[in-house]
Coordinates of N, CA and C in Angstrom, one line a residue:
M1 N 0.6 91.1 70.8 CA 0.8 91.4 72.4 C 2.1 90.6 72.2
E2 N 2.7 89.4 71.7 CA 4.0 88.9 72.1 C 4.7 89.3 72.5
S3 N 4.8 90.9 72.3 CA 6.3 91.4 72.0 C 5.7 92.4 73.2
F4 N 6.0 92.8 74.4 CA 5.1 92.8 75.6 C 6.1 93.7 76.7
T5 N 7.1 94.4 76.6 CA 8.5 94.8 77.2 C 7.3 95.5 78.9
P6 N 7.7 95.5 79.6 CA 7.1 96.0 81.1 C 8.5 97.1 81.0
L7 N 9.9 97.3 80.5 CA 10.1 98.5 80.9 C 9.6 100.0 79.9
S8 N 9.8 99.2 78.9 CA 9.3 100.2 77.7 C 7.8 101.0 77.7
A9 N 6.9 99.9 78.8 CA 5.6 100.4 78.4 C 5.3 101.1 80.0
A10 N 6.4 100.8 81.0 CA 6.4 101.7 82.3 C 7.2 103.3 81.4
L11 N 7.9 102.8 80.8 CA 8.8 104.0 80.3 C 7.7 105.0 79.9
G12 N 7.0 104.5 78.8 CA 6.6 105.5 77.9 C 5.7 105.7 79.3
G13 N 4.6 105.5 79.8 CA 3.2 105.3 80.6 C 3.8 106.9 82.1
S14 N 5.4 106.4 82.0 CA 5.6 107.8 82.9 C 6.3 109.0 81.9
L15 N 6.7 108.8 81.1 CA 6.6 110.4 80.2 C 4.8 110.7 79.8
I16 N 3.2 109.8 79.6 CA 3.1 110.3 78.9 C 2.8 111.2 80.2
G17 N 2.6 110.4 82.1 CA 2.1 111.4 82.9 C 2.5 112.4 83.1
L18 N 4.0 112.2 83.0 CA 5.1 113.5 83.2 C 4.0 114.1 82.1
A19 N 4.7 114.3 81.2 CA 4.5 115.5 80.2 C 2.3 115.9 80.5
A20 N 1.5 115.3 81.8 CA 0.4 115.5 81.7 C 0.7 116.8 83.1
A21 N 1.5 116.2 83.6 CA 1.8 116.8 85.2 C 2.0 118.6 84.9
V22 N 3.4 117.8 83.6 CA 3.8 119.3 83.5 C 3.0 120.8 82.5
L23 N 1.4 120.3 81.9 CA 1.0 121.0 80.8 C 0.4 121.8 81.9
W24 N -0.2 120.5 82.8 CA -1.5 121.2 84.4 C -0.9 122.0 85.3
L25 N 0.9 121.9 85.5 CA 1.5 123.1 86.9 C 1.5 124.2 86.1
G26 N 1.8 123.5 84.0 CA 2.6 125.0 84.1 C 2.5 125.8 82.9
N27 N 0.2 124.6 82.2 CA -0.6 126.2 81.4 C -1.7 125.9 82.5
G28 N -2.0 125.0 83.1 CA -3.1 125.0 84.1 C -3.9 124.3 83.3
R29 N -3.8 123.4 82.7 CA -4.3 123.2 81.2 C -4.1 121.5 81.7
I30 N -5.9 120.3 80.9 CA -5.5 118.8 81.0 C -4.8 118.6 80.0
A31 N -4.6 117.6 79.8 CA -4.0 116.7 78.7 C -4.9 116.0 77.5
G32 N -5.5 116.6 77.6 CA -6.4 115.9 76.1 C -6.1 115.7 75.3
I33 N -5.6 115.3 74.4 CA -5.3 115.8 73.4 C -6.7 115.8 72.1
S34 N -8.0 115.2 72.3 CA -9.1 116.2 70.9 C -9.1 117.1 72.6
G35 N -9.3 117.8 73.3 CA -9.6 118.5 73.8 C -8.3 119.5 72.8
I36 N -7.4 119.7 72.8 CA -5.9 120.4 73.1 C -6.6 120.9 70.7
F37 N -6.2 119.8 70.8 CA -7.1 120.1 69.1 C -8.3 120.3 68.5
G38 N -9.2 119.8 69.5 CA -10.8 120.7 68.4 C -11.0 121.7 69.1
Q39 N -9.8 122.8 69.8 CA -9.6 124.3 70.1 C -8.9 125.1 68.6
L40 N -8.4 124.1 68.6 CA -8.1 124.8 67.3 C -8.5 125.9 66.1
L41 N -9.5 124.9 66.1 CA -11.0 125.7 65.2 C -12.9 125.7 65.6
P42 N -12.9 126.5 65.0 CA -12.3 127.8 64.8 C -11.3 128.2 66.4
P43 N -10.5 128.7 66.0 CA -9.3 129.3 66.6 C -10.1 130.1 68.1
A44 N -9.6 129.0 69.3 CA -9.5 130.4 70.5 C -8.2 130.9 70.1
Q45 N -8.5 132.0 71.4 CA -7.6 132.9 71.9 C -6.1 132.3 73.0
T46 N -6.4 130.8 73.1 CA -5.0 130.1 73.5 C -4.1 129.0 72.0
V47 N -4.7 129.4 70.8 CA -4.5 128.4 70.0 C -2.3 129.3 69.9
V48 N -1.7 129.5 70.7 CA -0.5 128.8 70.5 C -0.2 128.7 71.4
W49 N -0.2 127.4 72.0 CA 0.1 126.7 73.4 C -0.4 125.3 72.3
R50 N -0.7 125.3 72.1 CA -2.2 124.5 71.8 C -1.3 124.1 70.9
L51 N -0.7 124.8 69.5 CA 0.2 124.9 68.4 C 1.4 124.3 68.7
V52 N 2.2 124.5 70.0 CA 3.0 123.8 69.8 C 3.6 122.9 71.5
F53 N 2.0 122.4 71.3 CA 2.1 121.2 71.7 C 1.7 120.0 71.3
L54 N 0.6 120.4 70.0 CA 0.6 119.0 68.8 C 1.7 119.2 68.1
V55 N 2.2 120.2 67.9 CA 3.7 120.3 66.9 C 5.5 119.3 67.9
A56 N 4.7 119.6 69.3 CA 6.0 118.8 69.6 C 5.7 117.7 70.4
L57 N 4.3 116.6 70.0 CA 3.4 116.2 70.4 C 4.2 114.9 68.7
V58 N 3.7 115.8 67.6 CA 4.6 114.6 66.8 C 5.7 114.9 66.3
A59 N 6.2 115.9 66.6 CA 8.1 115.9 67.2 C 8.3 114.6 66.9
T60 N 8.4 114.5 68.3 CA 9.2 113.7 69.7 C 9.1 112.4 69.2
T61 N 7.5 112.1 68.6 CA 7.6 110.7 68.6 C 8.2 110.3 66.7
F62 N 8.1 111.2 66.4 CA 8.4 111.2 65.3 C 10.2 110.4 64.8
A63 N 11.1 112.3 65.7 CA 11.9 111.3 67.1 C 12.3 110.2 67.6
A64 N 11.8 109.7 68.3 CA 11.8 108.5 68.5 C 11.5 107.4 68.2
A65 N 11.3 107.2 67.1 CA 10.7 106.5 65.6 C 12.1 105.8 64.8
K66 N 12.9 107.2 65.4 CA 14.4 107.2 64.3 C 15.1 107.1 64.9
L67 N 15.2 107.1 65.9 CA 16.5 107.2 67.1 C 16.2 105.5 67.3
F68 N 14.8 105.4 68.2 CA 14.1 104.2 68.7 C 14.2 103.1 67.6
P69 N 14.1 102.9 66.7 CA 13.3 102.2 65.4 C 12.6 100.6 66.8
G70 N 12.9 99.7 67.1 CA 12.0 99.0 66.9 C 11.8 99.0 68.7
L71 N 11.7 100.1 69.2 CA 11.1 100.2 70.1 C 9.7 100.5 70.2
G72 N 9.1 100.1 71.3 CA 7.0 99.7 71.4 C 6.8 98.8 70.3
V73 N 7.4 98.6 68.9 CA 6.5 97.6 68.1 C 7.2 96.1 68.2
G74 N 7.9 95.3 69.0 CA 8.2 94.6 69.1 C 9.9 93.6 68.5
G75 N 10.2 94.6 69.1 CA 11.8 95.1 68.2 C 12.3 94.0 66.6
D76 N 13.0 93.4 66.4 CA 12.4 93.8 64.7 C 10.7 93.3 64.1
V77 N 9.9 93.7 64.8 CA 8.8 93.8 63.2 C 8.4 95.5 62.6
A78 N 8.6 95.8 61.8 CA 8.0 96.5 61.2 C 6.8 97.0 62.3
A79 N 6.1 98.2 62.6 CA 5.0 98.7 62.2 C 4.4 98.8 61.2
R80 N 2.9 98.1 61.1 CA 2.5 98.6 60.4 C 0.5 98.1 60.5
L81 N -0.3 98.4 59.7 CA -1.5 99.0 59.4 C -2.5 97.1 59.7
V82 N -3.3 97.3 60.3 CA -4.0 96.1 60.4 C -5.3 95.5 59.2
K83 N -5.5 94.8 57.9 CA -6.1 94.6 57.8 C -7.6 94.6 57.1
A84 N -8.6 95.7 56.4 CA -10.3 96.2 57.7 C -10.1 94.6 56.9
P85 N -12.0 93.6 57.7 CA -12.2 92.8 58.0 C -12.7 92.7 56.6
A86 N -11.6 91.0 55.2 CA -12.6 91.0 54.5 C -14.2 90.6 54.7
A87 N -14.8 90.0 55.3 CA -16.1 89.9 55.2 C -17.1 91.1 55.6
L88 N -16.7 92.0 55.2 CA -16.9 93.3 55.0 C -17.2 94.1 53.8
G89 N -16.4 93.4 53.0 CA -16.1 93.9 52.1 C -15.6 95.5 51.6
L90 N -15.0 95.7 53.0 CA -14.4 97.9 52.8 C -13.6 97.6 52.4
P91 N -12.7 99.0 52.1 CA -11.0 98.7 52.4 C -10.6 99.2 53.4
T92 N -8.8 99.2 53.8 CA -9.0 99.1 55.0 C -9.2 100.9 54.9
P93 N -8.4 101.0 53.6 CA -8.8 103.3 54.4 C -10.4 104.2 54.2
V94 N -11.1 103.4 54.0 CA -12.7 103.2 54.6 C -13.0 102.9 55.6
W95 N -12.0 101.1 56.4 CA -12.8 100.7 57.1 C -12.0 102.8 58.3
L96 N -10.1 102.6 57.8 CA -10.3 103.6 59.0 C -10.5 104.5 59.6
A97 N -10.9 105.6 58.5 CA -12.6 106.4 57.9 C -13.7 105.9 58.6
I98 N -14.5 105.4 58.9 CA -15.2 105.1 59.3 C -14.9 105.2 61.3
A99 N -13.4 104.9 61.2 CA -13.2 104.3 62.6 C -13.0 105.4 62.9
G100 N -11.8 106.1 62.0 CA -11.5 107.5 63.0 C -12.9 109.0 63.0
L101 N -13.8 108.6 62.5 CA -15.1 109.8 62.8 C -15.6 109.3 64.3
L102 N -16.2 107.8 64.3 CA -16.6 107.2 65.5 C -15.6 107.5 66.4
T103 N -14.9 107.5 66.3 CA -13.4 108.2 67.1 C -14.2 109.7 68.0
G104 N -14.0 110.3 66.7 CA -13.7 111.8 66.6 C -15.6 111.8 67.6
I105 N -16.8 111.5 67.3 CA -18.0 112.0 67.6 C -18.0 110.8 68.9
G106 N -17.0 110.4 69.6 CA -16.9 110.1 69.9 C -16.4 110.7 71.4
T107 N -15.1 111.4 71.3 CA -15.2 112.1 71.9 C -15.7 113.3 71.9
K108 N -16.4 114.5 70.6 CA -16.9 115.0 71.3 C -18.6 115.1 72.1
V109 N -19.0 113.6 72.5 CA -20.5 112.8 72.7 C -19.7 113.0 74.4
G110 N -19.1 113.1 74.3 CA -17.9 111.9 75.7 C -16.5 112.9 76.4
N111 N -17.2 114.5 76.4 CA -16.6 115.7 76.8 C -14.8 114.2 76.3
G112 N -14.0 114.2 75.8 CA -12.3 114.4 76.1 C -12.8 112.7 75.4
C113 N -11.6 112.8 75.2 CA -11.2 111.0 75.0 C -10.1 110.5 76.0
T114 N -9.3 109.2 75.0 CA -8.5 108.3 76.5 C -7.7 109.1 76.2
S115 N -6.2 110.6 76.4 CA -6.1 110.3 77.1 C -6.3 111.6 78.4
G116 N -7.3 112.5 77.8 CA -7.3 112.9 78.3 C -8.7 112.6 79.6
H117 N -9.4 111.2 79.4 CA -10.2 110.9 80.6 C -9.4 109.3 81.3
G118 N -8.7 108.4 80.3 CA -7.4 107.6 81.3 C -6.7 108.1 82.4
V119 N -6.2 109.3 81.6 CA -4.1 110.5 81.8 C -5.1 111.2 83.0
C120 N -5.8 111.4 82.6 CA -6.1 112.7 83.5 C -7.3 113.2 84.4
G121 N -8.6 112.2 83.6 CA -9.1 112.9 84.8 C -9.8 111.7 85.9
L122 N -9.1 110.5 85.4 CA -9.0 109.6 86.2 C -7.7 109.3 87.5
A123 N -6.4 110.2 86.9 CA -6.5 111.1 87.9 C -6.1 112.1 89.6
R124 N -7.7 112.7 89.0 CA -8.0 113.7 89.5 C -9.6 112.6 90.0
L125 N -9.8 111.7 90.1 CA -10.2 110.6 90.4 C -11.8 111.5 89.7
S126 N -12.7 111.3 88.8 CA -13.5 112.5 88.5 C -13.9 110.9 87.3
L127 N -15.9 111.5 88.4 CA -16.2 109.9 88.0 C -17.0 109.8 86.5
R128 N -16.9 111.1 86.1 CA -17.1 110.8 84.3 C -16.2 110.8 83.6
S129 N -15.0 110.3 83.7 CA -13.7 109.5 83.6 C -13.9 108.2 83.4
L130 N -14.5 108.2 85.1 CA -14.1 106.3 85.3 C -15.3 105.8 84.2
V131 N -16.4 106.4 84.2 CA -17.6 105.8 83.1 C -16.7 105.2 82.1
A132 N -16.2 107.0 81.0 CA -15.7 106.8 79.7 C -14.5 106.0 79.7
V133 N -14.0 105.8 80.8 CA -12.8 104.2 81.0 C -13.2 103.0 80.9
V134 N -14.4 103.2 81.6 CA -15.2 101.3 82.2 C -15.9 101.5 79.6
V135 N -16.1 102.2 79.5 CA -17.2 101.8 78.4 C -16.5 101.6 77.2
F136 N -15.4 102.8 77.4 CA -14.3 102.2 75.9 C -13.2 101.2 76.2
F137 N -13.1 100.7 77.2 CA -12.1 99.5 77.7 C -12.4 98.5 77.3
G138 N -13.4 98.3 77.7 CA -15.5 97.4 77.8 C -15.1 96.8 76.4
V139 N -15.6 98.5 75.0 CA -15.8 97.6 74.1 C -14.5 97.5 73.9
A140 N -13.2 97.8 74.3 CA -12.5 97.8 73.2 C -11.9 95.8 73.9
I141 N -12.5 95.5 75.0 CA -12.4 94.1 75.0 C -13.2 92.8 74.6
I142 N -14.3 93.6 73.7 CA -14.7 92.4 72.8 C -15.5 92.6 71.6
T143 N -14.5 94.1 70.8 CA -13.7 94.3 69.7 C -12.7 93.2 69.8
V144 N -12.0 92.7 70.4 CA -10.9 92.1 70.1 C -10.8 91.0 70.9
A145 N -12.3 90.7 71.7 CA -12.8 88.6 72.1 C -13.3 88.1 70.8
V146 N -14.2 89.3 69.3 CA -14.2 88.7 68.2 C -14.2 89.0 67.0
T147 N -13.3 89.7 67.0 CA -12.7 89.7 65.8 C -11.6 89.0 65.7
G148 N -10.9 89.1 67.4 CA -9.5 88.1 67.6 C -8.8 88.9 67.6
V149 N -8.5 89.9 66.9 CA -7.1 90.8 66.3 C -7.1 91.8 66.9
V150 N -5.6 91.1 68.3 CA -4.3 92.4 69.0 C -4.1 93.6 68.5

């Protein structure tokens, strides 16, 4: 957190909001990544736009990382994974797999992920999205307080 830069945060947030607006205005769809990804298997009738959106998401992230290597990770500090807590005795890949599975289950049960609820749902004044955001931010705050990892 010591490398907070309001300019890159504001620019990134603006681009995410713009992307959500473009998808909604141009395609009538909410930019919830878990919903977009989740409808690929089994293939929905709308698989083409979902693939194009996801490929563009990954490709532009890769391009931005190559063009601006220090942007968003703290200047000259290279992005790296945090190691799993040693007290649990789990290797980092297992820890990440568990985290990924819990995230996937949570997005299915909660009918959306952080992008769907946090960006699009709150903008639509959805009560369900407000509850989801309050809960996942609360859990994130507790996790940081307990682990001390930011």
